C-alpha atoms as a PDB file:
ATOM      1  CA  MET A   1      72.859 -46.477 -74.705  1.00  0.00           C
ATOM      2  CA  THR A   2      72.873 -49.846 -76.425  1.00  0.00           C
ATOM      3  CA  GLU A   3      69.818 -52.060 -76.759  1.00  0.00           C
ATOM      4  CA  PHE A   4      71.646 -54.709 -74.709  1.00  0.00           C
ATOM      5  CA  LYS A   5      72.179 -52.259 -71.830  1.00  0.00           C
ATOM      6  CA  ARG A   6      68.531 -51.087 -71.980  1.00  0.00           C
ATOM      7  CA  ASN A   7      67.335 -54.691 -71.836  1.00  0.00           C
ATOM      8  CA  GLN A   8      69.661 -55.406 -68.930  1.00  0.00           C
ATOM      9  CA  ILE A   9      68.257 -52.416 -67.001  1.00  0.00           C
ATOM     10  CA  ILE A  10      64.674 -53.488 -67.745  1.00  0.00           C
ATOM     11  CA  THR A  11      65.381 -56.974 -66.382  1.00  0.00           C
ATOM     12  CA  GLU A  12      66.981 -55.474 -63.287  1.00  0.00           C
ATOM     13  CA  LEU A  13      64.003 -53.122 -62.777  1.00  0.00           C
ATOM     14  CA  GLY A  14      61.757 -56.195 -62.584  1.00  0.00           C
ATOM     15  CA  GLU A  15      64.152 -57.908 -60.179  1.00  0.00           C
ATOM     16  CA  SER A  16      64.205 -54.780 -58.008  1.00  0.00           C
ATOM     17  CA  LEU A  17      60.408 -54.663 -57.844  1.00  0.00           C
ATOM     18  CA  GLN A  18      60.306 -58.376 -57.069  1.00  0.00           C
ATOM     19  CA  ALA A  19      62.636 -57.820 -54.113  1.00  0.00           C
ATOM     20  CA  GLY A  20      60.831 -54.642 -53.013  1.00  0.00           C
ATOM     21  CA  ASP A  21      64.170 -52.868 -53.361  1.00  0.00           C
ATOM     22  CA  TYR A  22      63.112 -49.381 -54.462  1.00  0.00           C
ATOM     23  CA  GLY A  23      66.604 -48.006 -53.848  1.00  0.00           C
ATOM     24  CA  ARG A  24      67.973 -50.390 -56.453  1.00  0.00           C
ATOM     25  CA  PHE A  25      65.047 -49.568 -58.777  1.00  0.00           C
ATOM     26  CA  LEU A  26      65.877 -45.859 -58.522  1.00  0.00           C
ATOM     27  CA  SER A  27      69.587 -46.445 -59.094  1.00  0.00           C
ATOM     28  CA  TYR A  28      68.817 -46.772 -62.812  1.00  0.00           C
ATOM     29  CA  PHE A  29      67.417 -43.217 -63.044  1.00  0.00           C
ATOM     30  CA  GLU A  30      69.517 -40.239 -64.081  1.00  0.00           C
ATOM     31  CA  GLU A  31      69.628 -37.330 -61.612  1.00  0.00           C
ATOM     32  CA  ASN A  32      67.301 -35.126 -63.694  1.00  0.00           C
ATOM     33  CA  ALA A  33      64.834 -37.912 -64.595  1.00  0.00           C
ATOM     34  CA  VAL A  34      61.078 -37.396 -64.818  1.00  0.00           C
ATOM     35  CA  PHE A  35      58.621 -39.917 -63.371  1.00  0.00           C
ATOM     36  CA  GLU A  36      54.977 -39.679 -64.415  1.00  0.00           C
ATOM     37  CA  LEU A  37      51.897 -41.371 -62.987  1.00  0.00           C
ATOM     38  CA  PRO A  38      49.176 -40.100 -65.338  1.00  0.00           C
ATOM     39  CA  PHE A  39      46.184 -42.076 -64.037  1.00  0.00           C
ATOM     40  CA  ARG A  40      45.415 -41.544 -60.364  1.00  0.00           C
ATOM     41  CA  VAL A  41      42.199 -40.981 -58.469  1.00  0.00           C
ATOM     42  CA  ASP A  42      43.493 -37.597 -57.328  1.00  0.00           C
ATOM     43  CA  GLY A  43      44.850 -36.694 -60.776  1.00  0.00           C
ATOM     44  CA  GLY A  44      48.156 -37.497 -62.373  1.00  0.00           C
ATOM     45  CA  ILE A  45      51.508 -36.521 -60.940  1.00  0.00           C
ATOM     46  CA  LEU A  46      54.742 -35.530 -62.618  1.00  0.00           C
ATOM     47  CA  LEU A  47      57.867 -35.798 -60.496  1.00  0.00           C
ATOM     48  CA  LYS A  48      60.981 -34.004 -61.673  1.00  0.00           C
ATOM     49  CA  GLY A  49      64.406 -34.992 -60.451  1.00  0.00           C
ATOM     50  CA  LEU A  50      65.638 -37.975 -58.491  1.00  0.00           C
ATOM     51  CA  PRO A  51      64.990 -36.424 -55.037  1.00  0.00           C
ATOM     52  CA  GLU A  52      61.246 -36.016 -55.810  1.00  0.00           C
ATOM     53  CA  ILE A  53      61.042 -39.493 -57.314  1.00  0.00           C
ATOM     54  CA  ARG A  54      62.846 -40.996 -54.313  1.00  0.00           C
ATOM     55  CA  LYS A  55      60.413 -39.292 -51.923  1.00  0.00           C
ATOM     56  CA  HIS A  56      57.478 -40.807 -53.825  1.00  0.00           C
ATOM     57  CA  PHE A  57      58.954 -44.311 -53.558  1.00  0.00           C
ATOM     58  CA  GLU A  58      59.572 -43.860 -49.834  1.00  0.00           C
ATOM     59  CA  SER A  59      55.806 -43.410 -49.444  1.00  0.00           C
ATOM     60  CA  VAL A  60      55.127 -46.424 -51.706  1.00  0.00           C
ATOM     61  CA  ALA A  61      57.304 -48.584 -49.452  1.00  0.00           C
ATOM     62  CA  GLU A  62      55.211 -47.514 -46.444  1.00  0.00           C
ATOM     63  CA  ASP A  63      51.846 -48.163 -48.118  1.00  0.00           C
ATOM     64  CA  PRO A  64      49.860 -50.659 -45.989  1.00  0.00           C
ATOM     65  CA  MET A  65      48.714 -52.404 -49.177  1.00  0.00           C
ATOM     66  CA  GLU A  66      52.329 -53.535 -49.689  1.00  0.00           C
ATOM     67  CA  LYS A  67      52.038 -55.699 -46.585  1.00  0.00           C
ATOM     68  CA  LEU A  68      48.945 -57.592 -47.795  1.00  0.00           C
ATOM     69  CA  ILE A  69      50.706 -59.430 -50.623  1.00  0.00           C
ATOM     70  CA  ARG A  70      53.969 -61.287 -51.046  1.00  0.00           C
ATOM     71  CA  ILE A  71      55.490 -60.796 -54.475  1.00  0.00           C
ATOM     72  CA  GLU A  72      57.278 -63.927 -55.631  1.00  0.00           C
ATOM     73  CA  GLU A  73      58.191 -63.043 -59.203  1.00  0.00           C
ATOM     74  CA  VAL A  74      58.086 -60.025 -61.507  1.00  0.00           C
ATOM     75  CA  MET A  75      58.564 -60.710 -65.200  1.00  0.00           C
ATOM     76  CA  THR A  76      59.023 -58.126 -67.939  1.00  0.00           C
ATOM     77  CA  LYS A  77      58.348 -58.053 -71.638  1.00  0.00           C
ATOM     78  CA  SER A  78      59.677 -55.098 -73.606  1.00  0.00           C
ATOM     79  CA  TYR A  79      58.979 -53.560 -76.982  1.00  0.00           C
ATOM     80  CA  GLU A  80      61.554 -51.264 -78.577  1.00  0.00           C
ATOM     81  CA  GLY A  81      60.224 -48.075 -80.151  1.00  0.00           C
ATOM     82  CA  SER A  82      62.008 -45.308 -81.992  1.00  0.00           C
ATOM     83  CA  GLU A  83      62.161 -43.032 -78.923  1.00  0.00           C
ATOM     84  CA  ALA A  84      61.034 -45.158 -75.997  1.00  0.00           C
ATOM     85  CA  VAL A  85      60.722 -48.713 -74.747  1.00  0.00           C
ATOM     86  CA  THR A  86      57.331 -50.020 -73.629  1.00  0.00           C
ATOM     87  CA  VAL A  87      57.564 -52.540 -70.802  1.00  0.00           C
ATOM     88  CA  GLU A  88      54.850 -54.868 -69.559  1.00  0.00           C
ATOM     89  CA  TYR A  89      55.217 -56.073 -65.968  1.00  0.00           C
ATOM     90  CA  PHE A  90      53.658 -59.371 -64.880  1.00  0.00           C
ATOM     91  CA  THR A  91      53.532 -60.210 -61.180  1.00  0.00           C
ATOM     92  CA  LYS A  92      53.137 -63.574 -59.442  1.00  0.00           C
ATOM     93  CA  GLY A  93      52.599 -63.716 -55.728  1.00  0.00           C
ATOM     94  CA  ARG A  94      50.375 -64.760 -52.881  1.00  0.00           C
ATOM     95  CA  LEU A  95      48.020 -63.174 -50.436  1.00  0.00           C
ATOM     96  CA  VAL A  96      49.552 -62.974 -46.980  1.00  0.00           C
ATOM     97  CA  SER A  97      46.205 -63.649 -45.276  1.00  0.00           C
ATOM     98  CA  THR A  98      45.179 -66.799 -47.170  1.00  0.00           C
ATOM     99  CA  GLY A  99      48.214 -67.975 -49.118  1.00  0.00           C
ATOM    100  CA  GLU A 100      46.139 -67.841 -52.325  1.00  0.00           C
ATOM    101  CA  THR A 101      48.296 -67.283 -55.398  1.00  0.00           C
ATOM    102  CA  PHE A 102      47.793 -64.695 -58.112  1.00  0.00           C
ATOM    103  CA  HIS A 103      49.332 -63.873 -61.486  1.00  0.00           C
ATOM    104  CA  ILE A 104      48.448 -60.612 -63.186  1.00  0.00           C
ATOM    105  CA  GLN A 105      49.689 -58.056 -65.659  1.00  0.00           C
ATOM    106  CA  SER A 106      50.518 -55.485 -63.015  1.00  0.00           C
ATOM    107  CA  ALA A 107      51.716 -52.459 -64.990  1.00  0.00           C
ATOM    108  CA  ILE A 108      52.852 -50.953 -68.233  1.00  0.00           C
ATOM    109  CA  ALA A 109      55.699 -48.465 -68.365  1.00  0.00           C
ATOM    110  CA  ILE A 110      56.968 -46.221 -71.117  1.00  0.00           C
ATOM    111  CA  ILE A 111      60.671 -45.592 -70.597  1.00  0.00           C
ATOM    112  CA  ARG A 112      63.118 -43.275 -72.330  1.00  0.00           C
ATOM    113  CA  PHE A 113      66.813 -43.768 -71.732  1.00  0.00           C
ATOM    114  CA  GLY A 114      69.628 -41.238 -71.762  1.00  0.00           C
ATOM    115  CA  GLU A 115      73.310 -42.001 -72.011  1.00  0.00           C
ATOM    116  CA  THR A 116      73.610 -43.544 -68.546  1.00  0.00           C
ATOM    117  CA  GLY A 117      70.122 -44.396 -67.362  1.00  0.00           C
ATOM    118  CA  ILE A 118      66.431 -43.610 -67.361  1.00  0.00           C
ATOM    119  CA  VAL A 119      65.477 -40.014 -68.152  1.00  0.00           C
ATOM    120  CA  TYR A 120      61.690 -40.506 -68.350  1.00  0.00           C
ATOM    121  CA  TYR A 121      59.437 -43.179 -66.863  1.00  0.00           C
ATOM    122  CA  LYS A 122      55.659 -43.177 -67.324  1.00  0.00           C
ATOM    123  CA  ASP A 123      54.106 -45.666 -64.922  1.00  0.00           C
ATOM    124  CA  ILE A 124      50.657 -47.052 -65.706  1.00  0.00           C
ATOM    125  CA  PRO A 125      49.922 -49.515 -62.892  1.00  0.00           C
ATOM    126  CA  ASN A 126      46.978 -51.908 -62.970  1.00  0.00           C
ATOM    127  CA  THR A 127      45.906 -50.711 -59.520  1.00  0.00           C
ATOM    128  CA  LEU A 128      42.296 -51.860 -59.680  1.00  0.00           C
ATOM    129  CA  GLY A 129      43.171 -55.201 -61.264  1.00  0.00           C
ATOM    130  CA  MET A 130      45.822 -55.900 -58.641  1.00  0.00           C
ATOM    131  CA  ALA A 131      43.463 -54.895 -55.828  1.00  0.00           C
ATOM    132  CA  LYS A 132      40.663 -57.082 -57.163  1.00  0.00           C
ATOM    133  CA  ARG A 133      42.948 -60.072 -57.804  1.00  0.00           C
ATOM    134  CA  THR A 134      44.529 -59.809 -54.364  1.00  0.00           C
ATOM    135  CA  GLY A 135      41.265 -59.253 -52.488  1.00  0.00           C
ATOM    136  CA  THR A 136      42.190 -55.746 -51.378  1.00  0.00           C
ATOM    137  CA  LEU A 137      39.725 -53.754 -53.506  1.00  0.00           C
ATOM    138  CA  ASP A 138      37.589 -52.772 -50.501  1.00  0.00           C
ATOM    139  CA  GLN A 139      40.622 -51.501 -48.594  1.00  0.00           C
ATOM    140  CA  LEU A 140      41.802 -49.563 -51.638  1.00  0.00           C
ATOM    141  CA  ALA A 141      38.375 -47.969 -52.133  1.00  0.00           C
ATOM    142  CA  ALA A 142      38.255 -47.050 -48.431  1.00  0.00           C
ATOM    143  CA  SER A 143      41.636 -45.325 -48.716  1.00  0.00           C
ATOM    144  CA  TRP A 144      40.265 -43.130 -51.528  1.00  0.00           C
ATOM    145  CA  GLU A 145      37.371 -41.913 -49.387  1.00  0.00           C
ATOM    146  CA  LYS A 146      39.680 -40.050 -46.995  1.00  0.00           C
END
């Protein structure tokens, strides 16, 4: 895959996240892709294959935390490596409850591309930073106590 095509996909990944369109986000993954979330309270997860990855994003879309913020813009900055591309995501938005705005580096991803799409995606979200910035840290901590 060309560098131009990789950069185009990275831009469109950000646009998909901005729109909350996880179906579009997943359309850039190859069928046998691997999605990794290495840093989670309950341990990391490794999802293999598009059906498993899709199921994960269905639960993300239903997360109550998603309804507490309105994402207005997701920007990306990418760094080409020899085997993977590192992508920084920056999110601007506002709190639904107060209208207060926020701007934060929301995640870092390490992405490997195959011939037609993404074959490996390591997601390192800034969960605590986002929760603190958006005033939802207490709700997030309460969800971990279950």
